mmCIF file of C-alpha atoms in Angstrom:
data_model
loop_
_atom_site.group_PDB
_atom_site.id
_atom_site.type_symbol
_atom_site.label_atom_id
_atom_site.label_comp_id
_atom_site.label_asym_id
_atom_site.label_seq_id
_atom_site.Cartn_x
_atom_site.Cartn_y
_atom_site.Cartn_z
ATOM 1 C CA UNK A 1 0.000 0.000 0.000
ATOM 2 C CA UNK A 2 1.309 4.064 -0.694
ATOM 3 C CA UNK A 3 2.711 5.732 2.221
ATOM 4 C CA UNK A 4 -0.021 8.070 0.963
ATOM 5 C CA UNK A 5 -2.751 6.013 1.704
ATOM 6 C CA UNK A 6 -2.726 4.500 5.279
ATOM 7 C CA UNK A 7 -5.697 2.242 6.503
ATOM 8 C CA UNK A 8 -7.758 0.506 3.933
ATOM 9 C CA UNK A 9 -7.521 1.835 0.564
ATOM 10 C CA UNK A 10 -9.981 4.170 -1.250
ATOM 11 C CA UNK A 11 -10.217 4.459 -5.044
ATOM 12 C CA UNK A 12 -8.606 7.220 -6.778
ATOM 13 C CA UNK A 13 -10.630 9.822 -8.115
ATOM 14 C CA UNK A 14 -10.197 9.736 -11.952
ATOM 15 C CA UNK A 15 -11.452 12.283 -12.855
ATOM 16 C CA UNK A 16 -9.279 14.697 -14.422
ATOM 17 C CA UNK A 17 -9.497 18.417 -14.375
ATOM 18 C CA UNK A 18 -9.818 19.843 -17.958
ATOM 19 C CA UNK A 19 -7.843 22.585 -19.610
ATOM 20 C CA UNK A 20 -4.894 22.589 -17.250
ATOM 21 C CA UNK A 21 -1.812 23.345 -18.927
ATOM 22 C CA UNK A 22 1.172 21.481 -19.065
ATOM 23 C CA UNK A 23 3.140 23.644 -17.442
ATOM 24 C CA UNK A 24 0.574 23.726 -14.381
ATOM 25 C CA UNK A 25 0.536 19.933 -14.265
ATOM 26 C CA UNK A 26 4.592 19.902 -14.134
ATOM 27 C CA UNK A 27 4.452 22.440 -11.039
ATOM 28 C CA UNK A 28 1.573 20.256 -9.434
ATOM 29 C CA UNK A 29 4.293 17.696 -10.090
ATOM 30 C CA UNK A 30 7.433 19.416 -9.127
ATOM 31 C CA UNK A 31 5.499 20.768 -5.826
ATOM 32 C CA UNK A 32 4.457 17.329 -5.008
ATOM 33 C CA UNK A 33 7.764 15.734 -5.621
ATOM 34 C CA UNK A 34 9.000 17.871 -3.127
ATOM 35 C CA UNK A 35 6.427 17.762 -0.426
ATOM 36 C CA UNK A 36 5.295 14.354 -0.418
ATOM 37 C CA UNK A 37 8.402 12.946 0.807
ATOM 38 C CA UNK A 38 9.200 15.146 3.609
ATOM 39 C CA UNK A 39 5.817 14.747 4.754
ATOM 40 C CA UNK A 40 5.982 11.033 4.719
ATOM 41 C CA UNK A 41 9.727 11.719 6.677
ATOM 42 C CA UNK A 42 7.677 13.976 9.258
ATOM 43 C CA UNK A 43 4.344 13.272 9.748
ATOM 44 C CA UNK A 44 2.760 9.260 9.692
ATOM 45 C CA UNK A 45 -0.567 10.086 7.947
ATOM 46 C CA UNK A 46 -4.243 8.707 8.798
ATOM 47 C CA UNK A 47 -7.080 9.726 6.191
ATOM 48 C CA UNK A 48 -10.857 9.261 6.566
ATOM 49 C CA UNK A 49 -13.378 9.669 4.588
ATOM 50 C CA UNK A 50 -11.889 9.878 0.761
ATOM 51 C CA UNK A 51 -15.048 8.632 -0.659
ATOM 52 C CA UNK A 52 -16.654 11.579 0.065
ATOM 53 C CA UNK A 53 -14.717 13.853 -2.253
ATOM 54 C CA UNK A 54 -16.678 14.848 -5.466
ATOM 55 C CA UNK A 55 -15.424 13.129 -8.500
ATOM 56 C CA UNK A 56 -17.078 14.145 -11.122
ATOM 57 C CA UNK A 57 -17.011 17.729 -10.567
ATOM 58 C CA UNK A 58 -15.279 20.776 -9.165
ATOM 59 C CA UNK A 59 -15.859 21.650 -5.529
ATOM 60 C CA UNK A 60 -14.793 23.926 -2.708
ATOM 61 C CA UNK A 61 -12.899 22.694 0.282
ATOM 62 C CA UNK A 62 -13.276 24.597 3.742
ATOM 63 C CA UNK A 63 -10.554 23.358 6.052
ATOM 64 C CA UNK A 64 -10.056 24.088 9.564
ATOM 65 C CA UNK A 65 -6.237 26.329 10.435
ATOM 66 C CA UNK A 66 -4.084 26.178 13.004
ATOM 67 C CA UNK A 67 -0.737 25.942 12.046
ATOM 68 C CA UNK A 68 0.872 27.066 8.655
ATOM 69 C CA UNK A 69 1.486 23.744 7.092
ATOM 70 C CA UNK A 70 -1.792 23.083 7.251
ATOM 71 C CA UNK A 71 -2.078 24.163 3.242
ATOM 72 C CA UNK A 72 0.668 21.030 2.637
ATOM 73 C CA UNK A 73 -1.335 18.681 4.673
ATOM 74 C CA UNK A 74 -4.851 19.478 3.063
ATOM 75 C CA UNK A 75 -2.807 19.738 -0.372
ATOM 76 C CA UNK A 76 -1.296 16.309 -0.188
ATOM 77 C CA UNK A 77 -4.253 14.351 0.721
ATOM 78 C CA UNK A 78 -6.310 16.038 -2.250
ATOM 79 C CA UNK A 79 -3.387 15.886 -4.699
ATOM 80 C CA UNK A 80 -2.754 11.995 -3.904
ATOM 81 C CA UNK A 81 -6.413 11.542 -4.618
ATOM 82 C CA UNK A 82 -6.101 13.110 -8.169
ATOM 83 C CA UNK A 83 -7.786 16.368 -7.051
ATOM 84 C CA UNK A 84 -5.707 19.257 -8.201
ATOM 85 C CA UNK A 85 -6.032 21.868 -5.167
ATOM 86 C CA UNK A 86 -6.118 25.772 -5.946
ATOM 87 C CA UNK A 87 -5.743 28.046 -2.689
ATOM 88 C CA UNK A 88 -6.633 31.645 -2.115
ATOM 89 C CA UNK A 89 -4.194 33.401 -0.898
ATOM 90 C CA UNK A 90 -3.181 36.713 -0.300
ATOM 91 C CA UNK A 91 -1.440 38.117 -2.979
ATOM 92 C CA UNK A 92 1.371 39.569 -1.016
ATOM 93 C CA UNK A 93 2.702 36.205 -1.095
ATOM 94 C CA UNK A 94 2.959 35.546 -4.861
ATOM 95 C CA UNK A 95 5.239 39.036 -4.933
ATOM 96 C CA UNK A 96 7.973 36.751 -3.179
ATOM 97 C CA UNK A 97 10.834 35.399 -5.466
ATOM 98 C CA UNK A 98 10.394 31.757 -5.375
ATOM 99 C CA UNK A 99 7.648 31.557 -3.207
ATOM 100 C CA UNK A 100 5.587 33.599 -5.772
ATOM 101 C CA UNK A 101 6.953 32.056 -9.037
ATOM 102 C CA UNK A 102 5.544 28.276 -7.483
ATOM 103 C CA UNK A 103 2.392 29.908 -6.766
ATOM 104 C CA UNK A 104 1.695 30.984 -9.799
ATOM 105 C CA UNK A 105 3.307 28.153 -11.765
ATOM 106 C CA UNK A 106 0.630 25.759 -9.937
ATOM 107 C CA UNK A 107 -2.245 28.342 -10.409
ATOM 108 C CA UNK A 108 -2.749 29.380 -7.038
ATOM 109 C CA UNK A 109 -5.201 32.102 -6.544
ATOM 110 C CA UNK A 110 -4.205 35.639 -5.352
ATOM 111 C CA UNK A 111 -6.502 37.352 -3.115
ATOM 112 C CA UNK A 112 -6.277 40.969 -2.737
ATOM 113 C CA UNK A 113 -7.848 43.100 -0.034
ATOM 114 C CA UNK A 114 -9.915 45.278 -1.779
ATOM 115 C CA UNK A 115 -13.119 44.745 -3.449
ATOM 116 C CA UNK A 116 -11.946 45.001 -6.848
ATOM 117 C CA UNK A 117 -9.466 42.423 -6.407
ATOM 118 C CA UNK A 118 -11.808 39.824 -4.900
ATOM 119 C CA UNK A 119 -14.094 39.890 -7.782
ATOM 120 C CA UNK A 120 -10.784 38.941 -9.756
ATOM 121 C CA UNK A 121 -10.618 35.940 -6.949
ATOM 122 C CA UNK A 122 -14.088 34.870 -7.744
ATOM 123 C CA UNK A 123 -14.059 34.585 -11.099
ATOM 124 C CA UNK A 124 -10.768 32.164 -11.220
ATOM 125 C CA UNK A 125 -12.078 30.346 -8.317
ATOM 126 C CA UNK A 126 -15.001 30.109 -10.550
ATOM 127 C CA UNK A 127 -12.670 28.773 -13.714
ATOM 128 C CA UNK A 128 -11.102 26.501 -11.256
ATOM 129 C CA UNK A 129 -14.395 25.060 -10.369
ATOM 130 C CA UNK A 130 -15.317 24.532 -14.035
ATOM 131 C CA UNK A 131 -12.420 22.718 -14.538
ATOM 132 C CA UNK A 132 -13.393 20.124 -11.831
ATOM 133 C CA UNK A 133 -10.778 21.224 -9.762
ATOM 134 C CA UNK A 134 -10.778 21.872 -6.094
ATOM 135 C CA UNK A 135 -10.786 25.692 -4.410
ATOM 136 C CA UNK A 136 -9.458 25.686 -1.298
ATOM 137 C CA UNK A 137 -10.434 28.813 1.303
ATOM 138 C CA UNK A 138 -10.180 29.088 4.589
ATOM 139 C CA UNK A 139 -13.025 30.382 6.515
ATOM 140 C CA UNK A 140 -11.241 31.748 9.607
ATOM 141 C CA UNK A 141 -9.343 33.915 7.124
ATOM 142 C CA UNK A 142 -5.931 33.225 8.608
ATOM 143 C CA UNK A 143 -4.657 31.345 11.688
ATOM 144 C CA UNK A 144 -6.865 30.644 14.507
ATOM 145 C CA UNK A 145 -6.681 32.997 17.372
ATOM 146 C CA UNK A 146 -8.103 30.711 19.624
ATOM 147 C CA UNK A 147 -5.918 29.700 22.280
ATOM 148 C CA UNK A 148 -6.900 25.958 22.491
ATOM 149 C CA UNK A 149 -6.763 25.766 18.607
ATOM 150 C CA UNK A 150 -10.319 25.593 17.967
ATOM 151 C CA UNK A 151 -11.958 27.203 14.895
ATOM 152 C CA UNK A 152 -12.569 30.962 15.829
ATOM 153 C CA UNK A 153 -14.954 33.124 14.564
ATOM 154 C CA UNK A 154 -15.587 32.813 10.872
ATOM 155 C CA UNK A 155 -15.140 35.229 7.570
ATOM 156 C CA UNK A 156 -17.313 35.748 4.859
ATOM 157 C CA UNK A 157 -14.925 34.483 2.090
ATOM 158 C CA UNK A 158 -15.676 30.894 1.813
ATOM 159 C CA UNK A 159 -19.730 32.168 2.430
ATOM 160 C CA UNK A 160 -19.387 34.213 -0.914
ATOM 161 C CA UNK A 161 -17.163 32.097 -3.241
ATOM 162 C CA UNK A 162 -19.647 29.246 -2.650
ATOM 163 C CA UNK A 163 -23.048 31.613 -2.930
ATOM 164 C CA UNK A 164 -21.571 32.751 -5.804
ATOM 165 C CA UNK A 165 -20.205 29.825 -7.801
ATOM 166 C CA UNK A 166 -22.968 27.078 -6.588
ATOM 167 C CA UNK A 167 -20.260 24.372 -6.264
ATOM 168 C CA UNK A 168 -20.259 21.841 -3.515
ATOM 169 C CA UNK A 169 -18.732 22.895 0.142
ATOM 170 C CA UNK A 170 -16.831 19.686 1.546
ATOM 171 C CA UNK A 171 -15.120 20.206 4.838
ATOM 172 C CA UNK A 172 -12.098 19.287 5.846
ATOM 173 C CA UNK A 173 -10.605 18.877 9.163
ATOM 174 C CA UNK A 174 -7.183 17.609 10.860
ATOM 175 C CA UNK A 175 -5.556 17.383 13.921
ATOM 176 C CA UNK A 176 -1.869 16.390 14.963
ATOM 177 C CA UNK A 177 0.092 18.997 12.258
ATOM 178 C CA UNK A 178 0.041 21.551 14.480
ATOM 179 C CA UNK A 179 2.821 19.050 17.166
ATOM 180 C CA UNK A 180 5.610 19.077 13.909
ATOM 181 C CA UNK A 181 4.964 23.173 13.467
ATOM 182 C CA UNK A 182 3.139 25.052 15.978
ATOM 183 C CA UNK A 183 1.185 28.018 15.429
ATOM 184 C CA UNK A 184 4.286 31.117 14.531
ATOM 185 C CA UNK A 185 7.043 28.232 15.558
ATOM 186 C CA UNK A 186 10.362 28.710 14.371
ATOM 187 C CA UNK A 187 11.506 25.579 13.064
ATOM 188 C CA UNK A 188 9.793 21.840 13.349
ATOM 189 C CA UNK A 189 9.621 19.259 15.866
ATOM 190 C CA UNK A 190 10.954 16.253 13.834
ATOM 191 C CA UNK A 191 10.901 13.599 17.044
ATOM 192 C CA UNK A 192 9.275 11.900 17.980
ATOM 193 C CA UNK A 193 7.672 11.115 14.528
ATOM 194 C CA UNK A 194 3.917 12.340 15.229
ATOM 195 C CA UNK A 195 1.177 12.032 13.106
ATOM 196 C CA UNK A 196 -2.111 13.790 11.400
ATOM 197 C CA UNK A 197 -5.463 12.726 10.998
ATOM 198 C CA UNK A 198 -7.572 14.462 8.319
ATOM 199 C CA UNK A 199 -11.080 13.851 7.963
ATOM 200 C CA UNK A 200 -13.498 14.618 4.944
ATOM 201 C CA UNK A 201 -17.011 14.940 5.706
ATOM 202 C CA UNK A 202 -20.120 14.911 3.818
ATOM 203 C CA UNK A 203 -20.999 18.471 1.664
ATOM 204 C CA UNK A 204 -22.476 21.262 3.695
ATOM 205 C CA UNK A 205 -26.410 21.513 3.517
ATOM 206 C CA UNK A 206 -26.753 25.405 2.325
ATOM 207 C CA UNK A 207 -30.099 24.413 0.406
ATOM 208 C CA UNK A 208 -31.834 26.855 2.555
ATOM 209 C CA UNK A 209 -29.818 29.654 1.485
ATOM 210 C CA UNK A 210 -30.565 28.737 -2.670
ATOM 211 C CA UNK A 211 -31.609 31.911 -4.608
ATOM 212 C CA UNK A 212 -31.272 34.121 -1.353
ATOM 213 C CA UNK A 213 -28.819 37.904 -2.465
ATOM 214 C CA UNK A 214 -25.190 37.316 -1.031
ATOM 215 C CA UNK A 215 -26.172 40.671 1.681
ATOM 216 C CA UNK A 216 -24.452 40.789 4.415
ATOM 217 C CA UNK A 217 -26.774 39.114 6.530
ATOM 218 C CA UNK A 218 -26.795 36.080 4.415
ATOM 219 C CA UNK A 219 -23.814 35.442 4.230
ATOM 220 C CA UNK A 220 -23.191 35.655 7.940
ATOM 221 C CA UNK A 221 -25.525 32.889 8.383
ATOM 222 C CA UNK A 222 -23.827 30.725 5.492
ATOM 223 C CA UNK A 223 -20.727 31.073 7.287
ATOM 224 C CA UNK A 224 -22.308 30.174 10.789
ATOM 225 C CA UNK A 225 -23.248 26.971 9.231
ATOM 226 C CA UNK A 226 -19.418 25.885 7.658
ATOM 227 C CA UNK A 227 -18.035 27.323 11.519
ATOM 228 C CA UNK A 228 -20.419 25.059 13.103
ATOM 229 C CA UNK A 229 -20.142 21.873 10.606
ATOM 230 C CA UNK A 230 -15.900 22.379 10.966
ATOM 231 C CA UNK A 231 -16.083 22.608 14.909
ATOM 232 C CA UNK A 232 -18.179 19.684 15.387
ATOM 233 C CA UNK A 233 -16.184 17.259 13.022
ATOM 234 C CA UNK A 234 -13.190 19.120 14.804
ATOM 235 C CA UNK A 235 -14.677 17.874 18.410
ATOM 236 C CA UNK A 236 -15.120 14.389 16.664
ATOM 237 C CA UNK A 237 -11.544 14.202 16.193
ATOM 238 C CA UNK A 238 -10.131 15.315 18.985
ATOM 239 C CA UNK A 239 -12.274 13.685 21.233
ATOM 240 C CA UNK A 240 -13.454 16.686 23.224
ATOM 241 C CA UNK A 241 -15.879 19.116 23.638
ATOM 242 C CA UNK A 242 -15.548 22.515 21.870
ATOM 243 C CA UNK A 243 -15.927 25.730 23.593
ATOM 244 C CA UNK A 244 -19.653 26.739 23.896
ATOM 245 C CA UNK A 245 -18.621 29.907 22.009
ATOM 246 C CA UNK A 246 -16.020 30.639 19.288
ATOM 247 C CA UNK A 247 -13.042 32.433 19.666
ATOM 248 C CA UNK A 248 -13.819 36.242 18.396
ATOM 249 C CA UNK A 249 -10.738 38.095 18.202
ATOM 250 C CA UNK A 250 -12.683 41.825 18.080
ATOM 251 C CA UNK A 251 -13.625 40.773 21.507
ATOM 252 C CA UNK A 252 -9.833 40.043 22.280
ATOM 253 C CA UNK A 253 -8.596 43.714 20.124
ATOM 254 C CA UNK A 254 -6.641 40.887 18.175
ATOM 255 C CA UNK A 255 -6.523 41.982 14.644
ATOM 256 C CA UNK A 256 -8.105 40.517 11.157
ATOM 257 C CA UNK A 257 -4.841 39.167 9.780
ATOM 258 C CA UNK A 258 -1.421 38.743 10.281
ATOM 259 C CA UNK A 259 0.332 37.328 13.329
ATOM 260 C CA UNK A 260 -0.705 38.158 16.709
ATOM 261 C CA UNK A 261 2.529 36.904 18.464
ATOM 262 C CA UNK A 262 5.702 37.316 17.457
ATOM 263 C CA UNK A 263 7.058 33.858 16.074
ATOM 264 C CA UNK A 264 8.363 31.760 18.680
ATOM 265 C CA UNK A 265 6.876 33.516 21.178
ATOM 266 C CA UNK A 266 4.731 32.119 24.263
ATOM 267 C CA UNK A 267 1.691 33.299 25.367
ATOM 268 C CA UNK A 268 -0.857 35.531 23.636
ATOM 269 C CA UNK A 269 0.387 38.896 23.090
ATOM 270 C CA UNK A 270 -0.605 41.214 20.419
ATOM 271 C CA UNK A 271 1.565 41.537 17.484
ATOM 272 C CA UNK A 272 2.949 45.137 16.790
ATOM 273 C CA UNK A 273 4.002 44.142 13.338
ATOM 274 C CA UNK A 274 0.668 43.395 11.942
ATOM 275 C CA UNK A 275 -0.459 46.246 9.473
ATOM 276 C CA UNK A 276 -3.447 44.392 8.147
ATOM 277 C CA UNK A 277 -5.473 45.578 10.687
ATOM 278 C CA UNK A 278 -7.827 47.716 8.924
ATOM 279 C CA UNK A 279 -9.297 45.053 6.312
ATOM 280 C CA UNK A 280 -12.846 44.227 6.816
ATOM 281 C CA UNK A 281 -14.723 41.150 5.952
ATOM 282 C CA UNK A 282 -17.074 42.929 3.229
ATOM 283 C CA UNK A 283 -14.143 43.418 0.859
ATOM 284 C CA UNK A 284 -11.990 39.765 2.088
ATOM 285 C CA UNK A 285 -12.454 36.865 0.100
ATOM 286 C CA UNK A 286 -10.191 35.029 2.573
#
């Protein structure tokens, strides 16, 4: 059996995006040559639930975050499944030399934080989509806040991209990356060898919100309903109960993005750094 299939083995999606071009498929390829061993070096791997990823169609993924190499975890169990995965991200990152030049190679998706540029963001998502590939958004927007790691208040981002496209919302959880790099850590924790669990769970009901205007109201409730649906399969896999109310980092004067502590740091203090304070959720797709 793969290294990138532990327990009992689930068929491969084969479906193939169309109209991906061959120089995206060689940085899927490159990317994944490079990440899919080190990940089998750090982390031992358990997946669940692989049968309930769309194959026949593009769809959105909504994953929980709480450490940054949570986009290789999510990324490697979708790529090994033949699902090519697109993130938003914010397009500060794809101005850095090689960082940016990958991103762009695999057709990543820049957001930008104003409303002009997350129209741009919603229509490739959309061409993504079309394709049958997968979108994937956050819907904290960033890093949790939450001190226990527990999905914190949501954005409006995922809410809107999947109002506004129609595709299926799957959600995706995991648990055990955040022991190799914590949240803002400065370098991994390589032993013991720990592992991750990632979980796939059926699409997200938002039948009740078909044909309803993407206001602001709306799409508060849509993303009440991913929050919820991500902290309960969350609570499944830890084996706990989640806090009766999430994490809302207004209440905490934590701001909307960037870090909040400096990396490596202890504790929870407030990052004097962070200049992204003044972005609201109206004009964020992520």
């Amino acid at each position: 059996m793969s290294p990138d299939q532990p327990g009992k083995s689930t068929p491969k999606r084969p479906f193939k995006p169309q109209g991906m071009s061959l120089k995206t498929r060689w940085f899927f390829a490159l990317l994944a040559g490079a990440a899919r061993p080190l990940m089998n070096v750090l982390l031992g791997k358990e997946w669940i639930g692989l049968d309930r990823l769309p194959r026949d169609e593009g769809f959105i993924v909504v994953p929980n975050h709480c450490t940054e190499i949570d986009p290789v975890v999510v990324g490697h169990m979708l790529y090994n499944q033949n699902v090519m995965p697109h993130f938003l991200a914010k397009d500060g990152l794809f101005r850095a030399p090689l960082l940016g030049a990958a991103l762009r190679g695999a057709n990543q998706i820049p957001v930008e934080r104003s409303g002009a540029g997350a129209g741009k963001s919603l229509v490739a998502a959309q061409a993504v989509l079309d394709g049958g590939g997968a979108v994937v958004i956050y819907p904290e927007g960033t890093l949790t806040r939450d001190p226990d790691l527990w999905p914190m208040k949501g954005r409006t981002g995922a809410a809107r991209l999947a109002l506004g496209t129609g595709a299926k919302v799957i959600p995706v959880v995991h648990w055990g990356a955040q022991e190799v790099f914590p949240r803002y850590a400065k370098g991994f924790k390589v032993f013991p060898r720990k592992k991750v669990k990632v979980v796939v769970g059926d699409p997200i009901d938002l039948s009740a919100f078909a044909g309803r205007a993407p206001d602001k109201e709306t799409l508060e409730q849509v993303t009440e309903v991913i929050m919820a649906e991500l902290t309960a399969m969350l609570a499944d896999l830890r084996g706990e109960p989640a806090p009766a109310e999430r994490w809302n980092p207004a209440a905490h004067q934590q701001s909307a993005h960037g870090r909040f502590v400096e990396r490596g740091a202890k504790g929870e203090a407030q990052d004097k750094i962070n200049n992204d304070a003044g972005t609201t959720e109206k004009e964020d797709l992520t």
